[in-house]
PDB file of C-alpha atoms in Angstrom:
ATOM      1  CA  MET A1218     116.775  93.625  98.914  1.00 66.00           C
ATOM      2  CA  ASN A1219     116.261  97.065  99.960  1.00 87.00           C
ATOM      3  CA  TRP A1220     114.925  97.784 103.770  1.00 89.00           C
ATOM      4  CA  LYS A1221     112.924 100.722 102.250  1.00 92.00           C
ATOM      5  CA  ASN A1222     109.894 100.671  99.999  1.00 93.00           C
ATOM      6  CA  THR A1223     110.292 101.633  96.299  1.00 92.00           C
ATOM      7  CA  PRO A1224     107.742 102.802  93.885  1.00 92.00           C
ATOM      8  CA  SER A1225     107.380  99.240  92.779  1.00 91.00           C
ATOM      9  CA  ARG A1226     107.494  97.026  95.771  1.00 93.00           C
ATOM     10  CA  TYR A1227     107.729  96.949  99.514  1.00 95.00           C
ATOM     11  CA  GLY A1228     111.167  97.019 101.214  1.00 95.00           C
ATOM     12  CA  SER A1229     112.463  94.167 103.590  1.00 95.00           C
ATOM     13  CA  LEU A1230     111.202  95.937 106.661  1.00 95.00           C
ATOM     14  CA  SER A1231     107.518  96.173 105.573  1.00 96.00           C
ATOM     15  CA  ILE A1232     107.436  92.693 104.192  1.00 96.00           C
ATOM     16  CA  GLY A1233     109.327  91.239 107.229  1.00 96.00           C
ATOM     17  CA  LEU A1234     106.841  92.939 109.665  1.00 97.00           C
ATOM     18  CA  HIS A1235     103.685  92.091 107.577  1.00 97.00           C
ATOM     19  CA  TRP A1236     104.660  88.353 107.555  1.00 97.00           C
ATOM     20  CA  LEU A1237     105.876  88.232 111.155  1.00 98.00           C
ATOM     21  CA  MET A1238     102.602  89.880 112.180  1.00 98.00           C
ATOM     22  CA  LEU A1239     100.584  87.203 110.356  1.00 98.00           C
ATOM     23  CA  LEU A1240     102.649  84.606 112.157  1.00 98.00           C
ATOM     24  CA  LEU A1241     102.028  86.075 115.557  1.00 98.00           C
ATOM     25  CA  ILE A1242      98.399  86.804 114.921  1.00 98.00           C
ATOM     26  CA  ALA A1243      97.941  83.013 113.996  1.00 98.00           C
ATOM     27  CA  ALA A1244      99.915  82.058 116.990  1.00 98.00           C
ATOM     28  CA  VAL A1245      97.624  84.212 119.141  1.00 98.00           C
ATOM     29  CA  TYR A1246      94.449  82.575 117.735  1.00 98.00           C
ATOM     30  CA  ALA A1247      95.930  79.085 118.075  1.00 98.00           C
ATOM     31  CA  CYS A1248      96.911  79.643 121.677  1.00 98.00           C
ATOM     32  CA  ILE A1249      93.220  80.682 122.409  1.00 97.00           C
ATOM     33  CA  GLU A1250      91.549  78.056 120.255  1.00 97.00           C
ATOM     34  CA  LEU A1251      93.689  75.166 121.799  1.00 98.00           C
ATOM     35  CA  LYS A1252      93.463  76.126 125.384  1.00 97.00           C
ATOM     36  CA  GLY A1253      89.500  74.813 125.200  1.00 95.00           C
ATOM     37  CA  ASN A1254      90.956  71.499 124.735  1.00 97.00           C
ATOM     38  CA  PHE A1255      92.547  71.370 128.114  1.00 98.00           C
ATOM     39  CA  PRO A1256      90.785  71.334 131.499  1.00 97.00           C
ATOM     40  CA  LYS A1257      90.309  74.504 133.470  1.00 96.00           C
ATOM     41  CA  GLY A1258      93.120  75.092 135.739  1.00 94.00           C
ATOM     42  CA  SER A1259      95.424  72.811 133.995  1.00 97.00           C
ATOM     43  CA  ASP A1260      99.126  73.892 133.622  1.00 97.00           C
ATOM     44  CA  THR A1261      98.713  73.514 129.678  1.00 98.00           C
ATOM     45  CA  ARG A1262      95.523  75.505 129.597  1.00 98.00           C
ATOM     46  CA  GLU A1263      97.172  78.312 131.818  1.00 97.00           C
ATOM     47  CA  LEU A1264     100.378  78.254 129.695  1.00 97.00           C
ATOM     48  CA  LEU A1265      98.402  78.617 126.403  1.00 98.00           C
ATOM     49  CA  LYS A1266      96.554  81.620 128.005  1.00 97.00           C
ATOM     50  CA  GLN A1267      99.643  83.340 128.902  1.00 97.00           C
ATOM     51  CA  TRP A1268     101.029  82.810 125.559  1.00 98.00           C
ATOM     52  CA  HIS A1269      98.066  84.250 124.135  1.00 98.00           C
ATOM     53  CA  PHE A1270      98.511  87.296 126.221  1.00 98.00           C
ATOM     54  CA  MET A1271     102.214  87.732 125.548  1.00 98.00           C
ATOM     55  CA  LEU A1272     102.001  87.109 121.766  1.00 98.00           C
ATOM     56  CA  GLY A1273      99.005  89.606 121.762  1.00 98.00           C
ATOM     57  CA  LEU A1274     101.071  92.231 123.491  1.00 98.00           C
ATOM     58  CA  THR A1275     103.787  91.674 121.023  1.00 98.00           C
ATOM     59  CA  VAL A1276     101.477  92.375 118.161  1.00 98.00           C
ATOM     60  CA  PHE A1277     100.590  95.564 120.188  1.00 98.00           C
ATOM     61  CA  ALA A1278     104.279  96.674 120.259  1.00 97.00           C
ATOM     62  CA  LEU A1279     105.052  95.648 116.830  1.00 98.00           C
ATOM     63  CA  VAL A1280     102.001  97.374 115.171  1.00 98.00           C
ATOM     64  CA  TRP A1281     103.449 100.844 116.137  1.00 98.00           C
ATOM     65  CA  LEU A1282     106.624 100.004 114.325  1.00 97.00           C
ATOM     66  CA  ARG A1283     104.482  98.939 111.330  1.00 96.00           C
ATOM     67  CA  LEU A1284     102.610 102.045 111.254  1.00 97.00           C
ATOM     68  CA  LEU A1285     105.868 104.164 111.589  1.00 96.00           C
ATOM     69  CA  ALA A1286     107.317 102.358 108.655  1.00 94.00           C
ATOM     70  CA  ARG A1287     104.069 102.889 106.543  1.00 94.00           C
ATOM     71  CA  ALA A1288     104.154 106.600 107.402  1.00 95.00           C
ATOM     72  CA  LEU A1289     107.944 106.996 106.599  1.00 93.00           C
ATOM     73  CA  ASN A1290     107.776 104.937 103.173  1.00 91.00           C
ATOM     74  CA  PRO A1291     105.934 105.389 100.213  1.00 91.00           C
ATOM     75  CA  THR A1292     103.203 102.674  99.232  1.00 93.00           C
ATOM     76  CA  PRO A1293     104.207 100.937  96.045  1.00 95.00           C
ATOM     77  CA  ALA A1294     101.831 101.601  93.190  1.00 95.00           C
ATOM     78  CA  ILE A1295      99.576  98.616  92.062  1.00 96.00           C
ATOM     79  CA  GLU A1296     100.002  97.992  88.523  1.00 96.00           C
ATOM     80  CA  PRO A1297      97.643  98.132  86.624  1.00 96.00           C
ATOM     81  CA  ALA A1298      95.909 100.615  88.956  1.00 96.00           C
ATOM     82  CA  PRO A1299      92.724  99.361  90.239  1.00 96.00           C
ATOM     83  CA  PRO A1300      89.513 101.361  90.268  1.00 96.00           C
ATOM     84  CA  ALA A1301      88.823 103.947  92.884  1.00 97.00           C
ATOM     85  CA  TRP A1302      86.304 101.765  94.686  1.00 97.00           C
ATOM     86  CA  GLN A1303      88.862  99.117  95.204  1.00 96.00           C
ATOM     87  CA  ASN A1304      91.122 101.728  96.525  1.00 96.00           C
ATOM     88  CA  LEU A1305      88.715 102.776  99.113  1.00 97.00           C
ATOM     89  CA  LEU A1306      87.918  99.236 100.020  1.00 97.00           C
ATOM     90  CA  ALA A1307      91.660  98.499 100.566  1.00 96.00           C
ATOM     91  CA  LYS A1308      92.210 101.650 102.655  1.00 97.00           C
ATOM     92  CA  LEU A1309      88.906 100.800 104.752  1.00 98.00           C
ATOM     93  CA  MET A1310      90.399  97.081 105.156  1.00 98.00           C
ATOM     94  CA  HIS A1311      93.840  98.383 106.223  1.00 97.00           C
ATOM     95  CA  LEU A1312      92.159 100.769 108.862  1.00 98.00           C
ATOM     96  CA  ALA A1313      90.067  97.805 110.258  1.00 98.00           C
ATOM     97  CA  LEU A1314      93.219  95.551 110.356  1.00 98.00           C
ATOM     98  CA  TYR A1315      95.408  98.195 112.102  1.00 98.00           C
ATOM     99  CA  ALA A1316      92.250  98.721 114.680  1.00 98.00           C
ATOM    100  CA  LEU A1317      92.363  95.105 115.210  1.00 98.00           C
ATOM    101  CA  MET A1318      95.979  94.786 115.980  1.00 98.00           C
ATOM    102  CA  ILE A1319      95.886  97.813 118.124  1.00 98.00           C
ATOM    103  CA  GLY A1320      92.228  97.365 119.833  1.00 98.00           C
ATOM    104  CA  ALA A1321      92.248  93.636 120.623  1.00 98.00           C
ATOM    105  CA  PRO A1322      95.610  93.501 122.590  1.00 98.00           C
ATOM    106  CA  LEU A1323      94.828  96.790 124.350  1.00 98.00           C
ATOM    107  CA  ALA A1324      91.500  95.185 125.431  1.00 98.00           C
ATOM    108  CA  GLY A1325      93.175  92.140 126.435  1.00 98.00           C
ATOM    109  CA  TRP A1326      95.709  94.279 128.724  1.00 98.00           C
ATOM    110  CA  LEU A1327      92.438  95.962 130.027  1.00 98.00           C
ATOM    111  CA  ILE A1328      90.711  92.766 130.761  1.00 98.00           C
ATOM    112  CA  LEU A1329      93.706  91.598 132.954  1.00 98.00           C
ATOM    113  CA  SER A1330      94.055  94.861 134.546  1.00 98.00           C
ATOM    114  CA  ALA A1331      90.254  95.280 135.443  1.00 98.00           C
ATOM    115  CA  ALA A1332      90.332  91.687 136.641  1.00 98.00           C
ATOM    116  CA  GLY A1333      93.242  92.367 138.976  1.00 97.00           C
ATOM    117  CA  LYS A1334      95.311  89.674 137.200  1.00 97.00           C
ATOM    118  CA  PRO A1335      99.029  90.129 136.358  1.00 96.00           C
ATOM    119  CA  ILE A1336      99.881  91.114 132.748  1.00 97.00           C
ATOM    120  CA  PRO A1337     102.680  88.763 131.747  1.00 96.00           C
ATOM    121  CA  PHE A1338     105.126  89.912 129.065  1.00 97.00           C
ATOM    122  CA  PHE A1339     108.191  87.452 128.510  1.00 97.00           C
ATOM    123  CA  GLY A1340     109.286  87.327 132.150  1.00 95.00           C
ATOM    124  CA  LEU A1341     108.324  90.938 132.909  1.00 96.00           C
ATOM    125  CA  GLU A1342     104.814  91.909 134.496  1.00 97.00           C
ATOM    126  CA  LEU A1343     103.474  95.064 132.806  1.00 98.00           C
ATOM    127  CA  PRO A1344     101.527  97.634 134.914  1.00 98.00           C
ATOM    128  CA  PRO A1345      97.910  97.547 134.966  1.00 98.00           C
ATOM    129  CA  LEU A1346      96.143 100.251 132.918  1.00 98.00           C
ATOM    130  CA  ILE A1347      92.979 100.580 135.203  1.00 98.00           C
ATOM    131  CA  GLY A1348      92.162  99.553 138.742  1.00 98.00           C
ATOM    132  CA  PRO A1349      90.205  96.219 139.576  1.00 98.00           C
ATOM    133  CA  ASN A1350      86.618  96.277 138.239  1.00 98.00           C
ATOM    134  CA  LYS A1351      85.172  92.730 137.501  1.00 97.00           C
ATOM    135  CA  GLU A1352      82.129  93.962 135.832  1.00 98.00           C
ATOM    136  CA  LEU A1353      84.015  96.218 133.694  1.00 98.00           C
ATOM    137  CA  ALA A1354      86.521  93.285 132.839  1.00 98.00           C
ATOM    138  CA  GLY A1355      83.357  91.266 131.951  1.00 98.00           C
ATOM    139  CA  GLN A1356      82.197  94.008 129.426  1.00 98.00           C
ATOM    140  CA  ILE A1357      85.784  94.400 128.050  1.00 98.00           C
ATOM    141  CA  LYS A1358      86.007  90.682 127.508  1.00 98.00           C
ATOM    142  CA  GLU A1359      82.885  90.698 125.310  1.00 98.00           C
ATOM    143  CA  LEU A1360      84.279  93.365 123.036  1.00 98.00           C
ATOM    144  CA  HIS A1361      87.769  91.517 122.926  1.00 98.00           C
ATOM    145  CA  GLU A1362      85.964  88.282 121.617  1.00 98.00           C
ATOM    146  CA  LEU A1363      83.952  90.254 119.259  1.00 98.00           C
ATOM    147  CA  ALA A1364      87.216  91.796 117.976  1.00 98.00           C
ATOM    148  CA  GLY A1365      88.644  88.352 117.761  1.00 97.00           C
ATOM    149  CA  THR A1366      85.725  86.941 115.747  1.00 98.00           C
ATOM    150  CA  ALA A1367      85.836  89.849 113.512  1.00 98.00           C
ATOM    151  CA  GLY A1368      89.465  89.178 113.002  1.00 98.00           C
ATOM    152  CA  TYR A1369      88.947  85.982 111.517  1.00 98.00           C
ATOM    153  CA  TRP A1370      86.817  87.586 108.810  1.00 98.00           C
ATOM    154  CA  LEU A1371      89.200  90.537 108.313  1.00 98.00           C
ATOM    155  CA  ILE A1372      92.265  88.461 107.895  1.00 98.00           C
ATOM    156  CA  GLY A1373      90.247  86.027 105.625  1.00 98.00           C
ATOM    157  CA  LEU A1374      89.096  88.752 103.439  1.00 98.00           C
ATOM    158  CA  HIS A1375      92.306  90.414 103.215  1.00 98.00           C
ATOM    159  CA  ALA A1376      93.821  87.060 102.120  1.00 98.00           C
ATOM    160  CA  LEU A1377      91.302  86.410  99.591  1.00 98.00           C
ATOM    161  CA  ALA A1378      91.648  90.009  98.132  1.00 97.00           C
ATOM    162  CA  GLY A1379      95.569  89.303  97.774  1.00 97.00           C
ATOM    163  CA  LEU A1380      94.722  86.015  95.977  1.00 97.00           C
ATOM    164  CA  TYR A1381      92.033  87.539  93.836  1.00 97.00           C
ATOM    165  CA  HIS A1382      94.164  90.291  92.719  1.00 97.00           C
ATOM    166  CA  HIS A1383      97.047  87.771  92.023  1.00 96.00           C
ATOM    167  CA  TYR A1384      95.162  85.116  90.320  1.00 97.00           C
ATOM    168  CA  VAL A1385      92.052  86.740  88.702  1.00 97.00           C
ATOM    169  CA  VAL A1386      93.166  90.490  88.062  1.00 96.00           C
ATOM    170  CA  ARG A1387      96.785  89.562  87.665  1.00 96.00           C
ATOM    171  CA  ASP A1388      98.207  92.805  89.007  1.00 96.00           C
ATOM    172  CA  ASN A1389     101.077  93.143  91.237  1.00 96.00           C
ATOM    173  CA  THR A1390      99.150  93.516  94.469  1.00 95.00           C
ATOM    174  CA  LEU A1391     100.306  90.367  96.157  1.00 96.00           C
ATOM    175  CA  LYS A1392     103.972  90.432  94.344  1.00 95.00           C
ATOM    176  CA  ARG A1393     104.687  93.628  96.182  1.00 95.00           C
ATOM    177  CA  MET A1394     104.410  91.903  99.651  1.00 95.00           C
ATOM    178  CA  LEU A1395     106.126  88.753  98.599  1.00 94.00           C
ATOM    179  CA  PRO A1396     109.574  88.147 100.259  1.00 91.00           C
ATOM    180  CA  GLY A1397     112.535  87.448  97.734  1.00 80.00           C
ATOM    181  CA  ARG A1398     110.904  88.716  94.676  1.00 59.00           C
ATOM    182  CA  ASN A1399     112.135  91.491  92.285  1.00 52.00           C
TER     183      ASN A1399
END
């Protein structure tokens, strides 16, 4: 498979990044959901929080590569072409998903910065983006949690739209993004 997009399907770079991001985002959500099963201050809870931060920052790093790949490669056509209103909804959905992949990790980095806590990244400690401010940390945390809740809905709707196009409309929307297909 070609690493670049073609007029009819996504290339291996776009496909790989898409599915890798899904796995990373699922792991980010799993870490934060599972941490609640362990007592505050426990090693397991702290480890899950640390993985939540590191995987979220990995999403933040990779989203820029995705955006670059998207800008440099043509978007494969959907056949048969959907109505204009569906194209608009798809563009808005993708915009919202990219905002989530940038905004939620950035907010997490800002929360740790404002809380005066270290920002772990696979053995490194990233610099704080802002100075300590506990009140601001709490406000950003509320926005971060709201983004996380919105993310469940956005990801769910994105997946449902792909399945709708595949099984109901029977166009190539989903096939363009599946690995190993011609």
